mmCIF file of C-alpha atoms in Angstrom:
data_model
loop_
_atom_site.group_PDB
_atom_site.id
_atom_site.type_symbol
_atom_site.label_atom_id
_atom_site.label_comp_id
_atom_site.label_asym_id
_atom_site.label_seq_id
_atom_site.Cartn_x
_atom_site.Cartn_y
_atom_site.Cartn_z
ATOM 1 C CA MET A 1 -0.220 0.084 0.052
ATOM 2 C CA THR A 2 0.941 3.716 -1.082
ATOM 3 C CA GLY A 3 -0.224 6.631 0.368
ATOM 4 C CA THR A 4 -1.993 8.196 3.699
ATOM 5 C CA THR A 5 -4.504 9.694 2.425
ATOM 6 C CA MET A 6 -6.425 6.499 0.173
ATOM 7 C CA ARG A 7 -6.220 2.558 -0.245
ATOM 8 C CA THR A 8 -3.487 2.165 -3.376
ATOM 9 C CA ARG A 9 -0.965 -0.667 -5.039
ATOM 10 C CA ASP A 10 2.439 0.444 -5.567
ATOM 11 C CA ILE A 11 2.125 -1.511 -8.730
ATOM 12 C CA GLY A 12 5.779 -0.104 -9.219
ATOM 13 C CA SER A 13 7.275 -2.305 -6.493
ATOM 14 C CA TRP A 14 6.485 -5.314 -7.724
ATOM 15 C CA PRO A 15 8.725 -7.925 -9.148
ATOM 16 C CA LYS A 16 10.643 -6.582 -12.163
ATOM 17 C CA ASN A 17 8.777 -3.837 -12.621
ATOM 18 C CA ILE A 18 9.834 0.248 -12.525
ATOM 19 C CA ALA A 19 8.241 3.299 -11.763
ATOM 20 C CA LEU A 20 9.799 6.129 -13.775
ATOM 21 C CA ALA A 21 6.978 8.826 -12.414
ATOM 22 C CA ARG A 22 5.154 9.029 -9.175
ATOM 23 C CA SER A 23 2.385 11.253 -7.583
ATOM 24 C CA THR A 24 3.745 10.209 -4.260
ATOM 25 C CA GLY A 25 4.848 13.178 -1.452
ATOM 26 C CA ARG A 26 3.152 15.828 -4.376
ATOM 27 C CA GLY A 27 0.116 16.918 -1.652
ATOM 28 C CA TRP A 28 -2.605 14.540 -4.879
ATOM 29 C CA ARG A 29 -5.773 14.572 -3.092
ATOM 30 C CA ASP A 30 -8.100 12.370 -4.608
ATOM 31 C CA ILE A 31 -5.187 10.618 -7.615
ATOM 32 C CA HIS A 32 -2.532 8.481 -6.463
ATOM 33 C CA ALA A 33 -0.552 7.516 -10.501
ATOM 34 C CA GLN A 34 2.353 5.997 -10.982
ATOM 35 C CA HIS A 35 3.861 6.109 -14.512
ATOM 36 C CA VAL A 36 5.489 2.309 -14.695
ATOM 37 C CA ALA A 37 7.006 0.109 -16.149
ATOM 38 C CA VAL A 38 5.054 -3.502 -16.575
ATOM 39 C CA GLU A 39 6.731 -6.706 -16.561
ATOM 40 C CA PRO A 40 4.241 -9.947 -18.363
ATOM 41 C CA TRP A 41 2.494 -10.446 -14.918
ATOM 42 C CA THR A 42 -0.149 -13.378 -13.189
ATOM 43 C CA GLY A 43 -1.926 -13.516 -10.505
ATOM 44 C CA THR A 44 -4.841 -11.946 -8.708
ATOM 45 C CA LEU A 45 -5.781 -8.747 -7.063
ATOM 46 C CA ASP A 46 -7.968 -7.696 -3.419
ATOM 47 C CA PRO A 47 -9.815 -5.385 -3.743
ATOM 48 C CA VAL A 48 -8.585 -2.170 -1.830
ATOM 49 C CA GLY A 49 -11.735 0.311 -2.602
ATOM 50 C CA ASN A 50 -9.993 2.384 -4.627
ATOM 51 C CA PRO A 51 -10.528 1.677 -8.738
ATOM 52 C CA CYS A 52 -6.833 2.388 -11.101
ATOM 53 C CA LEU A 53 -8.397 4.091 -14.388
ATOM 54 C CA GLY A 54 -4.913 2.663 -15.934
ATOM 55 C CA TYR A 55 -3.864 3.972 -19.295
ATOM 56 C CA CYS A 56 -1.287 2.433 -22.342
ATOM 57 C CA VAL A 57 1.604 4.678 -22.622
ATOM 58 C CA ASN A 58 3.423 3.096 -24.341
ATOM 59 C CA ARG A 59 3.598 -0.974 -26.788
ATOM 60 C CA PRO A 60 0.409 -3.369 -26.337
ATOM 61 C CA ALA A 61 0.017 -6.119 -24.058
ATOM 62 C CA GLN A 62 -2.167 -9.048 -23.949
ATOM 63 C CA ILE A 63 -4.259 -9.032 -20.873
ATOM 64 C CA HIS A 64 -6.527 -11.059 -19.235
ATOM 65 C CA ARG A 65 -8.975 -9.846 -16.726
ATOM 66 C CA ARG A 66 -11.482 -11.880 -14.384
ATOM 67 C CA ILE A 67 -14.161 -9.883 -11.982
ATOM 68 C CA GLY A 68 -15.798 -11.433 -8.997
ATOM 69 C CA ARG A 69 -15.429 -15.170 -8.774
ATOM 70 C CA GLY A 70 -17.246 -16.672 -10.903
ATOM 71 C CA GLY A 71 -16.965 -13.972 -13.374
ATOM 72 C CA ALA A 72 -16.806 -13.725 -17.958
ATOM 73 C CA THR A 73 -12.812 -13.763 -18.788
ATOM 74 C CA GLU A 74 -12.164 -11.168 -21.026
ATOM 75 C CA THR A 75 -9.527 -11.024 -23.421
ATOM 76 C CA SER A 76 -8.091 -8.100 -25.014
ATOM 77 C CA THR A 77 -4.746 -6.583 -26.975
ATOM 78 C CA LEU A 78 -4.832 -3.835 -24.717
ATOM 79 C CA ARG A 79 -2.598 -1.504 -27.227
ATOM 80 C CA PRO A 80 -1.930 2.480 -26.962
ATOM 81 C CA ARG A 81 -3.553 5.346 -26.133
ATOM 82 C CA GLN A 82 -6.352 2.565 -24.753
ATOM 83 C CA PHE A 83 -7.501 2.266 -20.390
ATOM 84 C CA HIS A 84 -8.491 -1.105 -18.496
ATOM 85 C CA LEU A 85 -10.051 -1.007 -14.694
ATOM 86 C CA ILE A 86 -8.916 -2.943 -12.032
ATOM 87 C CA PRO A 87 -11.924 -2.655 -9.734
ATOM 88 C CA ALA A 88 -12.565 -0.645 -6.389
ATOM 89 C CA HIS A 89 -15.082 -3.926 -4.669
ATOM 90 C CA ASP A 90 -14.173 -7.211 -6.122
ATOM 91 C CA GLU A 91 -11.097 -9.678 -6.787
ATOM 92 C CA SER A 92 -9.911 -9.838 -10.011
ATOM 93 C CA GLU A 93 -7.213 -12.316 -11.731
ATOM 94 C CA TRP A 94 -5.101 -11.411 -14.684
ATOM 95 C CA GLN A 95 -2.909 -12.730 -17.179
ATOM 96 C CA ARG A 96 0.022 -9.691 -18.772
ATOM 97 C CA ARG A 97 1.731 -11.046 -21.551
ATOM 98 C CA GLY A 98 4.044 -8.695 -23.013
ATOM 99 C CA ARG A 99 5.445 -5.646 -21.521
ATOM 100 C CA SER A 100 4.574 -2.307 -21.774
ATOM 101 C CA GLU A 101 4.978 1.664 -20.320
ATOM 102 C CA MET A 102 1.360 2.123 -18.262
ATOM 103 C CA LEU A 103 0.288 5.153 -16.222
ATOM 104 C CA ALA A 104 -1.958 3.427 -13.135
ATOM 105 C CA MET A 105 -4.317 6.376 -11.347
ATOM 106 C CA HIS A 106 -5.796 5.384 -8.378
ATOM 107 C CA LEU A 107 -8.608 7.196 -8.116
ATOM 108 C CA ARG A 108 -10.600 8.740 -4.381
ATOM 109 C CA GLN A 109 -14.003 6.415 -3.702
ATOM 110 C CA GLY A 110 -15.466 9.047 -2.147
ATOM 111 C CA LEU A 111 -14.568 11.722 -4.353
ATOM 112 C CA ILE A 112 -16.476 9.288 -7.228
ATOM 113 C CA ASP A 113 -19.718 8.956 -5.000
ATOM 114 C CA GLU A 114 -19.309 12.042 -3.660
ATOM 115 C CA THR A 115 -19.760 13.405 -7.621
ATOM 116 C CA ALA A 116 -22.370 10.929 -8.435
ATOM 117 C CA GLY A 117 -24.580 12.853 -6.491
ATOM 118 C CA GLN A 118 -24.532 15.480 -6.718
ATOM 119 C CA MET A 119 -24.806 14.211 -10.885
ATOM 120 C CA TRP A 120 -27.278 12.255 -9.911
ATOM 121 C CA SER A 121 -29.630 14.026 -7.233
ATOM 122 C CA ALA A 122 -29.762 11.422 -5.089
ATOM 123 C CA ALA A 123 -27.267 9.359 -2.323
ATOM 124 C CA ALA A 124 -24.869 7.408 -4.346
ATOM 125 C CA PRO A 125 -22.847 5.067 -0.785
ATOM 126 C CA ARG A 126 -20.555 3.081 -3.857
ATOM 127 C CA VAL A 127 -21.230 3.857 -7.281
ATOM 128 C CA GLU A 128 -19.645 0.880 -9.408
ATOM 129 C CA LEU A 129 -17.226 1.556 -12.417
ATOM 130 C CA ASP A 130 -17.125 -0.431 -15.834
ATOM 131 C CA VAL A 131 -14.420 0.449 -18.832
ATOM 132 C CA PRO A 132 -13.739 -2.810 -21.200
ATOM 133 C CA LEU A 133 -10.674 -3.576 -21.522
ATOM 134 C CA GLY A 134 -9.368 -1.593 -24.364
ATOM 135 C CA THR A 135 -11.036 0.705 -24.397
ATOM 136 C CA ALA A 136 -10.272 3.896 -26.202
ATOM 137 C CA ASP A 137 -11.850 7.830 -24.875
ATOM 138 C CA PRO A 138 -10.280 10.395 -26.198
ATOM 139 C CA LEU A 139 -11.388 13.478 -23.143
ATOM 140 C CA LEU A 140 -10.208 10.983 -20.911
ATOM 141 C CA GLU A 141 -7.029 9.982 -22.250
ATOM 142 C CA GLN A 142 -6.210 13.903 -22.167
ATOM 143 C CA LEU A 143 -6.849 14.386 -19.145
ATOM 144 C CA ALA A 144 -4.429 11.499 -18.572
ATOM 145 C CA LEU A 145 -1.562 12.394 -20.695
ATOM 146 C CA SER A 146 -2.102 15.948 -18.924
ATOM 147 C CA ILE A 147 -1.516 14.341 -15.107
ATOM 148 C CA LEU A 148 0.806 12.116 -16.700
ATOM 149 C CA GLU A 149 3.327 15.612 -17.895
ATOM 150 C CA ILE A 150 2.475 17.110 -14.573
ATOM 151 C CA MET A 151 3.952 14.322 -12.924
ATOM 152 C CA ARG A 152 7.092 14.340 -15.250
ATOM 153 C CA GLU A 153 8.468 17.795 -14.288
ATOM 154 C CA GLU A 154 9.817 18.000 -10.547
ATOM 155 C CA PRO A 155 6.691 18.946 -8.136
ATOM 156 C CA ASP A 156 5.850 21.938 -7.542
ATOM 157 C CA PRO A 157 3.326 22.506 -5.336
ATOM 158 C CA SER A 158 1.105 24.725 -7.139
ATOM 159 C CA SER A 159 0.374 21.718 -9.977
ATOM 160 C CA ALA A 160 -2.077 20.726 -6.847
ATOM 161 C CA LEU A 161 -4.679 22.648 -7.600
ATOM 162 C CA TYR A 162 -4.440 22.371 -11.882
ATOM 163 C CA VAL A 163 -4.545 17.999 -10.587
ATOM 164 C CA ASP A 164 -6.818 18.756 -8.736
ATOM 165 C CA GLU A 165 -9.390 19.804 -11.729
ATOM 166 C CA LEU A 166 -8.240 17.817 -13.256
ATOM 167 C CA VAL A 167 -8.693 14.337 -11.302
ATOM 168 C CA HIS A 168 -12.341 15.766 -11.475
ATOM 169 C CA ALA A 169 -13.045 15.921 -15.091
ATOM 170 C CA MET A 170 -11.631 13.026 -14.749
ATOM 171 C CA VAL A 171 -14.415 11.758 -12.255
ATOM 172 C CA VAL A 172 -16.923 13.829 -14.141
ATOM 173 C CA ARG A 173 -16.420 11.670 -17.017
ATOM 174 C CA LEU A 174 -16.033 8.266 -16.084
ATOM 175 C CA VAL A 175 -19.738 8.370 -13.548
ATOM 176 C CA ARG A 176 -21.750 9.879 -16.733
ATOM 177 C CA ARG A 177 -20.044 7.316 -18.548
ATOM 178 C CA TYR A 178 -18.747 4.589 -16.878
ATOM 179 C CA THR A 179 -21.623 3.510 -15.116
ATOM 180 C CA ALA A 180 -24.677 1.722 -15.164
ATOM 181 C CA ASN A 181 -27.005 4.767 -14.172
ATOM 182 C CA GLY A 182 -24.762 7.008 -16.309
ATOM 183 C CA ARG A 183 -25.439 5.209 -19.315
ATOM 184 C CA SER A 184 -28.842 4.639 -18.976
ATOM 185 C CA SER A 185 -29.133 9.071 -17.996
ATOM 186 C CA ARG A 186 -27.012 9.353 -21.934
ATOM 187 C CA MET A 187 -29.780 6.238 -23.599
ATOM 188 C CA GLY A 188 -32.928 7.620 -21.586
ATOM 189 C CA PRO A 189 -35.572 5.043 -24.078
ATOM 190 C CA ASP A 190 -34.893 3.304 -26.490
ATOM 191 C CA ARG A 191 -34.788 4.635 -30.217
ATOM 192 C CA GLU A 192 -36.331 2.613 -32.960
ATOM 193 C CA VAL A 193 -33.634 4.586 -34.576
ATOM 194 C CA LEU A 194 -30.119 5.838 -35.068
ATOM 195 C CA ASP A 195 -29.062 8.690 -36.443
ATOM 196 C CA ARG A 196 -26.470 9.268 -38.818
ATOM 197 C CA GLY A 197 -24.054 10.317 -36.902
ATOM 198 C CA GLU A 198 -24.203 6.778 -34.610
ATOM 199 C CA LEU A 199 -24.287 4.586 -37.236
ATOM 200 C CA GLY A 200 -21.312 6.428 -38.718
ATOM 201 C CA ARG A 201 -19.873 5.450 -35.358
ATOM 202 C CA VAL A 202 -20.752 2.230 -35.115
ATOM 203 C CA ARG A 203 -18.749 1.536 -38.518
ATOM 204 C CA ASP A 204 -16.280 3.386 -37.344
ATOM 205 C CA LEU A 205 -15.373 1.774 -34.678
ATOM 206 C CA ILE A 206 -16.031 -1.965 -35.793
ATOM 207 C CA GLU A 207 -13.317 -0.802 -38.710
ATOM 208 C CA ALA A 208 -10.957 -0.067 -36.638
ATOM 209 C CA ARG A 209 -11.326 -3.439 -34.043
ATOM 210 C CA LEU A 210 -11.605 -5.585 -36.384
ATOM 211 C CA ALA A 211 -9.002 -7.646 -34.465
ATOM 212 C CA GLU A 212 -11.453 -7.439 -30.712
ATOM 213 C CA ASP A 213 -13.985 -8.946 -29.095
ATOM 214 C CA LEU A 214 -16.645 -6.800 -30.259
ATOM 215 C CA SER A 215 -20.068 -8.410 -28.583
ATOM 216 C CA LEU A 216 -23.602 -6.281 -29.325
ATOM 217 C CA GLU A 217 -23.210 -4.838 -25.599
ATOM 218 C CA LEU A 218 -19.962 -3.177 -26.579
ATOM 219 C CA ILE A 219 -20.282 -1.308 -29.130
ATOM 220 C CA ALA A 220 -23.546 -0.081 -28.190
ATOM 221 C CA ARG A 221 -21.460 0.946 -24.764
ATOM 222 C CA GLU A 222 -19.261 2.772 -26.466
ATOM 223 C CA VAL A 223 -21.213 4.224 -29.174
ATOM 224 C CA GLY A 224 -23.294 5.874 -25.432
ATOM 225 C CA VAL A 225 -27.049 3.405 -27.242
ATOM 226 C CA SER A 226 -28.999 0.982 -25.892
ATOM 227 C CA PRO A 227 -27.910 -2.401 -27.361
ATOM 228 C CA ARG A 228 -31.752 -3.270 -28.315
ATOM 229 C CA SER A 229 -31.648 0.052 -29.742
ATOM 230 C CA LEU A 230 -28.729 -0.832 -32.039
ATOM 231 C CA SER A 231 -29.879 -3.761 -33.109
ATOM 232 C CA ARG A 232 -33.407 -2.979 -33.944
ATOM 233 C CA ALA A 233 -31.067 -0.395 -35.976
ATOM 234 C CA CYS A 234 -28.733 -2.306 -37.305
ATOM 235 C CA LEU A 235 -31.231 -5.062 -38.818
ATOM 236 C CA ARG A 236 -33.045 -1.966 -40.213
ATOM 237 C CA GLN A 237 -31.196 0.124 -41.167
ATOM 238 C CA TRP A 238 -28.402 -2.556 -42.815
ATOM 239 C CA GLY A 239 -30.482 -5.330 -43.310
ATOM 240 C CA THR A 240 -28.269 -7.329 -41.189
ATOM 241 C CA THR A 241 -27.800 -9.020 -37.477
ATOM 242 C CA VAL A 242 -24.214 -6.658 -35.317
ATOM 243 C CA HIS A 243 -22.873 -10.015 -35.043
ATOM 244 C CA GLN A 244 -23.967 -11.148 -39.242
ATOM 245 C CA TYR A 245 -22.369 -6.859 -39.935
ATOM 246 C CA VAL A 246 -18.450 -7.510 -38.181
ATOM 247 C CA LEU A 247 -18.406 -10.948 -39.495
ATOM 248 C CA SER A 248 -18.856 -9.596 -43.018
ATOM 249 C CA ARG A 249 -15.942 -6.869 -42.491
ATOM 250 C CA ARG A 250 -13.998 -9.590 -40.760
ATOM 251 C CA VAL A 251 -14.171 -11.500 -43.900
ATOM 252 C CA GLU A 252 -13.706 -8.133 -46.832
ATOM 253 C CA ARG A 253 -10.404 -7.649 -44.012
ATOM 254 C CA ALA A 254 -9.276 -10.766 -44.518
ATOM 255 C CA LYS A 255 -9.838 -10.555 -48.583
ATOM 256 C CA THR A 256 -7.572 -7.946 -49.202
ATOM 257 C CA MET A 257 -5.140 -8.980 -46.784
ATOM 258 C CA LEU A 258 -5.132 -12.409 -48.873
ATOM 259 C CA LEU A 259 -3.566 -10.268 -51.734
ATOM 260 C CA SER A 260 -2.251 -8.054 -49.942
ATOM 261 C CA THR A 261 0.091 -9.430 -48.315
ATOM 262 C CA ASP A 262 2.698 -12.389 -47.315
ATOM 263 C CA LEU A 263 1.366 -12.708 -44.060
ATOM 264 C CA ALA A 264 0.288 -16.622 -42.832
ATOM 265 C CA ILE A 265 -3.627 -17.800 -43.375
ATOM 266 C CA THR A 266 -2.851 -18.428 -39.209
ATOM 267 C CA SER A 267 -1.484 -14.759 -38.851
ATOM 268 C CA ILE A 268 -4.679 -13.080 -40.996
ATOM 269 C CA ALA A 269 -7.292 -14.983 -39.669
ATOM 270 C CA LEU A 270 -5.948 -12.836 -35.904
ATOM 271 C CA ASP A 271 -5.387 -10.266 -37.343
ATOM 272 C CA THR A 272 -8.903 -10.033 -38.458
ATOM 273 C CA GLY A 273 -11.007 -11.180 -35.190
ATOM 274 C CA PHE A 274 -10.862 -15.611 -35.576
ATOM 275 C CA SER A 275 -10.685 -17.287 -33.129
ATOM 276 C CA SER A 276 -8.006 -19.302 -35.064
ATOM 277 C CA GLN A 277 -7.294 -20.382 -38.280
ATOM 278 C CA SER A 278 -10.383 -22.881 -38.808
ATOM 279 C CA HIS A 279 -12.789 -20.065 -37.506
ATOM 280 C CA LEU A 280 -11.278 -17.888 -40.261
ATOM 281 C CA ALA A 281 -11.789 -20.687 -42.900
ATOM 282 C CA THR A 282 -15.529 -21.457 -41.625
ATOM 283 C CA ALA A 283 -16.876 -17.980 -42.420
ATOM 284 C CA PHE A 284 -15.181 -17.058 -45.561
ATOM 285 C CA ARG A 285 -16.592 -20.432 -46.833
ATOM 286 C CA ARG A 286 -19.669 -19.653 -45.251
ATOM 287 C CA LEU A 287 -19.370 -15.584 -47.319
ATOM 288 C CA THR A 288 -17.315 -16.587 -50.616
ATOM 289 C CA GLY A 289 -17.321 -20.582 -51.522
ATOM 290 C CA LEU A 290 -13.557 -20.431 -51.386
ATOM 291 C CA THR A 291 -11.301 -22.113 -48.593
ATOM 292 C CA PRO A 292 -8.457 -18.900 -47.224
ATOM 293 C CA LYS A 293 -6.334 -20.181 -49.689
ATOM 294 C CA GLY A 294 -8.315 -20.841 -52.709
ATOM 295 C CA TYR A 295 -8.979 -16.929 -52.511
ATOM 296 C CA ARG A 296 -5.436 -16.119 -52.243
ATOM 297 C CA LEU A 297 -4.361 -18.729 -55.548
ATOM 298 C CA GLY A 298 -7.180 -17.776 -56.922
ATOM 299 C CA GLY A 299 -6.163 -13.801 -56.774
ATOM 300 C CA GLN A 300 -3.211 -14.681 -57.490
ATOM 301 C CA ALA A 301 -3.192 -16.194 -61.175
#
């Protein structure tokens, strides 16, 4: 544990990890931050009562995460400029493969609860944040990078007020976007039709993250609509389900890579979001009538 005002994990002191910068001794009240070079690691983390928001600064790492006993295992490649969360109140199991640089930000749970109470005009004794693995959020990113920049500078007592403002803005963003109540207030009643901008964001998200796990729930959460609204809108306006649309885009990406690269088919399968070469082959044959190898050979003829 580190700090005197809230319980945290000293991630920089874990075996083989290297703390590149710390907020310790800077007088920051609502955040404890560390810039850490993180090594591969497997283990279980007990809750400490304050969530830790992680931002990938440099180099990707493959993460397996399970929150709570009996919870589902999530798997994702955490890339630079993406976030994840160590929950405040639940035990969590982790497996990290790959070396990367992370900004680990423990946020005071009391501030999160107070902010939620003000935003929702109701008491919120314990607010749970839910930040999916590999979340990209430009606003959170700018706030995190500002905190990292200050932490890299020589300690300056006058910076504490600025950091307080940054942390408050970060907490407002997290409560509004990454809590169940916050998502409900943004979504409002289910809608039968999404506007052009929302559907455009759906397409952009799918294209940008084809290699990752793309569930209906994750896409809806990222775009800020309910899964039911997203499902109905895509079926009505695209004539297909979200799952089938994602599958078709993965096959199209695989077709391009088969003809334009010399990558092994197994590598192409993983790079386009399929779990294995056989998974790609099954989907490819169903949509094109050909095997990936046959398509590549035919295209080179």
